[in-house]
mmCIF file of C-alpha atoms in Angstrom:
data_model
loop_
_atom_site.group_PDB
_atom_site.id
_atom_site.type_symbol
_atom_site.label_atom_id
_atom_site.label_comp_id
_atom_site.label_asym_id
_atom_site.label_seq_id
_atom_site.Cartn_x
_atom_site.Cartn_y
_atom_site.Cartn_z
ATOM 1 C CA GLN Z 1 -12.552 -78.233 -123.040
ATOM 2 C CA VAL Z 2 -11.648 -74.660 -123.962
ATOM 3 C CA GLN Z 3 -13.595 -71.749 -122.548
ATOM 4 C CA LEU Z 4 -13.257 -68.243 -123.960
ATOM 5 C CA VAL Z 5 -14.312 -65.099 -122.126
ATOM 6 C CA GLU Z 6 -14.279 -61.707 -123.838
ATOM 7 C CA SER Z 7 -14.021 -58.368 -122.083
ATOM 8 C CA GLY Z 8 -13.267 -54.729 -122.820
ATOM 9 C CA GLY Z 9 -16.304 -53.719 -124.814
ATOM 10 C CA GLY Z 10 -18.232 -50.551 -124.200
ATOM 11 C CA LEU Z 11 -19.270 -47.194 -125.590
ATOM 12 C CA VAL Z 12 -16.696 -45.095 -127.401
ATOM 13 C CA GLN Z 13 -16.742 -41.930 -129.508
ATOM 14 C CA PRO Z 14 -15.985 -42.080 -133.235
ATOM 15 C CA GLY Z 15 -12.242 -41.822 -133.706
ATOM 16 C CA GLY Z 16 -11.603 -43.284 -130.292
ATOM 17 C CA SER Z 17 -9.874 -46.480 -129.249
ATOM 18 C CA LEU Z 18 -10.777 -49.621 -127.388
ATOM 19 C CA ARG Z 19 -8.937 -52.809 -126.531
ATOM 20 C CA LEU Z 20 -10.749 -56.110 -126.327
ATOM 21 C CA SER Z 21 -9.400 -59.095 -124.436
ATOM 22 C CA CYS Z 22 -10.208 -62.777 -124.675
ATOM 23 C CA ALA Z 23 -9.035 -65.061 -121.905
ATOM 24 C CA ALA Z 24 -8.886 -68.779 -122.621
ATOM 25 C CA SER Z 25 -9.001 -71.620 -120.163
ATOM 26 C CA GLY Z 26 -7.161 -74.884 -120.674
ATOM 27 C CA SER Z 27 -3.593 -75.814 -121.468
ATOM 28 C CA ILE Z 28 -3.958 -75.991 -125.260
ATOM 29 C CA PHE Z 29 -4.329 -72.279 -125.929
ATOM 30 C CA SER Z 30 -0.999 -71.981 -127.727
ATOM 31 C CA ILE Z 31 -1.806 -74.605 -130.374
ATOM 32 C CA TYR Z 32 -4.846 -72.760 -131.731
ATOM 33 C CA ALA Z 33 -5.116 -69.847 -134.029
ATOM 34 C CA MET Z 34 -7.210 -67.191 -132.320
ATOM 35 C CA GLY Z 35 -9.747 -65.066 -134.102
ATOM 36 C CA TRP Z 36 -12.118 -62.170 -133.657
ATOM 37 C CA TYR Z 37 -15.492 -62.005 -135.352
ATOM 38 C CA ARG Z 38 -18.261 -59.472 -135.037
ATOM 39 C CA GLN Z 39 -21.968 -59.355 -135.597
ATOM 40 C CA ALA Z 40 -23.897 -56.140 -136.061
ATOM 41 C CA PRO Z 41 -27.655 -55.998 -135.461
ATOM 42 C CA GLY Z 42 -29.536 -57.657 -138.307
ATOM 43 C CA LYS Z 43 -26.362 -58.807 -140.045
ATOM 44 C CA GLN Z 44 -24.358 -61.996 -140.397
ATOM 45 C CA ARG Z 45 -21.345 -62.649 -138.249
ATOM 46 C CA GLU Z 46 -18.198 -61.597 -140.083
ATOM 47 C CA PHE Z 47 -14.528 -62.341 -139.741
ATOM 48 C CA VAL Z 48 -12.447 -59.488 -138.341
ATOM 49 C CA ALA Z 49 -8.962 -60.741 -137.508
ATOM 50 C CA ARG Z 50 -6.963 -63.855 -136.778
ATOM 51 C CA ILE Z 51 -3.554 -64.625 -135.348
ATOM 52 C CA THR Z 52 -1.887 -68.023 -135.685
ATOM 53 C CA SER Z 53 0.169 -69.783 -133.048
ATOM 54 C CA SER Z 54 3.287 -68.557 -134.848
ATOM 55 C CA GLY Z 55 2.116 -64.949 -134.861
ATOM 56 C CA SER Z 56 0.934 -64.509 -138.442
ATOM 57 C CA THR Z 57 -2.049 -62.173 -138.717
ATOM 58 C CA ASN Z 58 -4.904 -61.590 -141.102
ATOM 59 C CA TYR Z 59 -7.560 -58.859 -141.148
ATOM 60 C CA VAL Z 60 -10.702 -58.053 -142.994
ATOM 61 C CA ASN Z 61 -10.067 -55.136 -145.352
ATOM 62 C CA SER Z 62 -12.356 -52.758 -143.503
ATOM 63 C CA VAL Z 63 -10.196 -52.795 -140.353
ATOM 64 C CA LYS Z 64 -6.715 -52.931 -141.865
ATOM 65 C CA GLY Z 65 -4.540 -50.173 -140.499
ATOM 66 C CA ARG Z 66 -6.925 -49.541 -137.617
ATOM 67 C CA PHE Z 67 -7.118 -52.825 -135.691
ATOM 68 C CA THR Z 68 -4.282 -54.948 -134.353
ATOM 69 C CA ILE Z 69 -4.627 -58.492 -133.065
ATOM 70 C CA SER Z 70 -2.045 -59.914 -130.691
ATOM 71 C CA ARG Z 71 -1.686 -62.804 -128.292
ATOM 72 C CA ASP Z 72 0.107 -63.498 -125.052
ATOM 73 C CA ASN Z 73 0.473 -67.244 -124.697
ATOM 74 C CA ALA Z 74 1.823 -66.955 -121.160
ATOM 75 C CA LYS Z 75 -1.428 -65.270 -120.130
ATOM 76 C CA ASN Z 76 -3.660 -67.397 -122.388
ATOM 77 C CA THR Z 77 -5.065 -64.167 -123.762
ATOM 78 C CA VAL Z 78 -5.688 -62.672 -127.183
ATOM 79 C CA TYR Z 79 -6.265 -58.958 -127.732
ATOM 80 C CA LEU Z 80 -7.845 -56.753 -130.329
ATOM 81 C CA GLN Z 81 -6.625 -53.171 -130.248
ATOM 82 C CA MET Z 82 -9.145 -51.024 -132.103
ATOM 83 C CA ASN Z 83 -8.164 -47.507 -133.126
ATOM 84 C CA SER Z 84 -9.907 -44.851 -135.204
ATOM 85 C CA LEU Z 85 -13.225 -46.466 -134.467
ATOM 86 C CA LYS Z 86 -16.175 -45.786 -136.732
ATOM 87 C CA PRO Z 87 -19.915 -46.152 -136.138
ATOM 88 C CA GLU Z 88 -19.912 -49.090 -138.560
ATOM 89 C CA ASP Z 89 -17.637 -50.950 -136.140
ATOM 90 C CA THR Z 90 -20.568 -51.210 -133.746
ATOM 91 C CA ALA Z 91 -21.229 -54.893 -133.103
ATOM 92 C CA VAL Z 92 -20.931 -57.714 -130.648
ATOM 93 C CA TYR Z 93 -17.379 -58.995 -130.904
ATOM 94 C CA TYR Z 94 -16.686 -62.698 -130.458
ATOM 95 C CA CYS Z 95 -13.444 -64.481 -129.755
ATOM 96 C CA SER Z 96 -12.770 -67.851 -131.365
ATOM 97 C CA ALA Z 97 -10.243 -70.664 -131.184
ATOM 98 C CA ASP Z 98 -9.586 -71.919 -134.692
ATOM 99 C CA ARG Z 99 -7.964 -74.856 -136.436
ATOM 100 C CA GLN Z 100 -6.891 -75.049 -140.059
ATOM 101 C CA TYR Z 101 -7.877 -77.864 -142.402
ATOM 102 C CA SER Z 102 -6.816 -77.853 -146.040
ATOM 103 C CA GLY Z 103 -5.990 -74.177 -145.831
ATOM 104 C CA VAL Z 104 -9.333 -73.192 -144.318
ATOM 105 C CA TYR Z 105 -9.888 -72.175 -140.703
ATOM 106 C CA TYR Z 106 -12.751 -73.547 -138.661
ATOM 107 C CA SER Z 107 -13.786 -72.195 -135.284
ATOM 108 C CA ASP Z 108 -13.932 -74.917 -132.646
ATOM 109 C CA TYR Z 109 -14.776 -72.676 -129.698
ATOM 110 C CA TRP Z 110 -16.546 -69.363 -129.226
ATOM 111 C CA GLY Z 111 -16.812 -66.852 -126.447
ATOM 112 C CA GLN Z 112 -20.094 -65.249 -125.435
ATOM 113 C CA GLY Z 113 -19.190 -61.898 -126.942
ATOM 114 C CA THR Z 114 -18.575 -58.351 -125.803
ATOM 115 C CA ARG Z 115 -20.550 -55.410 -127.124
ATOM 116 C CA VAL Z 116 -18.851 -52.449 -128.783
ATOM 117 C CA THR Z 117 -20.834 -49.309 -129.528
ATOM 118 C CA VAL Z 118 -19.266 -46.453 -131.472
ATOM 119 C CA SER Z 119 -21.467 -43.394 -131.300
ATOM 120 C CA SER Z 120 -21.354 -39.662 -130.758
#
């Protein structure tokens, strides 16, 4: 069983930066793609970023150039560095462990989420 625990959320000013972390239990961390999703109040959960086991990354258009996903397999941890934050980035951010089938990723495991609030 894989357990994911997010941390690093909080309140930040517009234009500021924040780094989220997701620590994974278990010995199979390195075989999964790792993703970040977010859910704003009253909205559907949306994909934010993903990094594969080989290091390839993908981002939703709205965060390209501002967010960077990375992983440290030795520490069983994935990160989301968020720069130039905007109020519309406010959401609960969730970490996921994903597998690909027929070119489509499916999330097998989810963390409980960490809240990010961007406000002046």
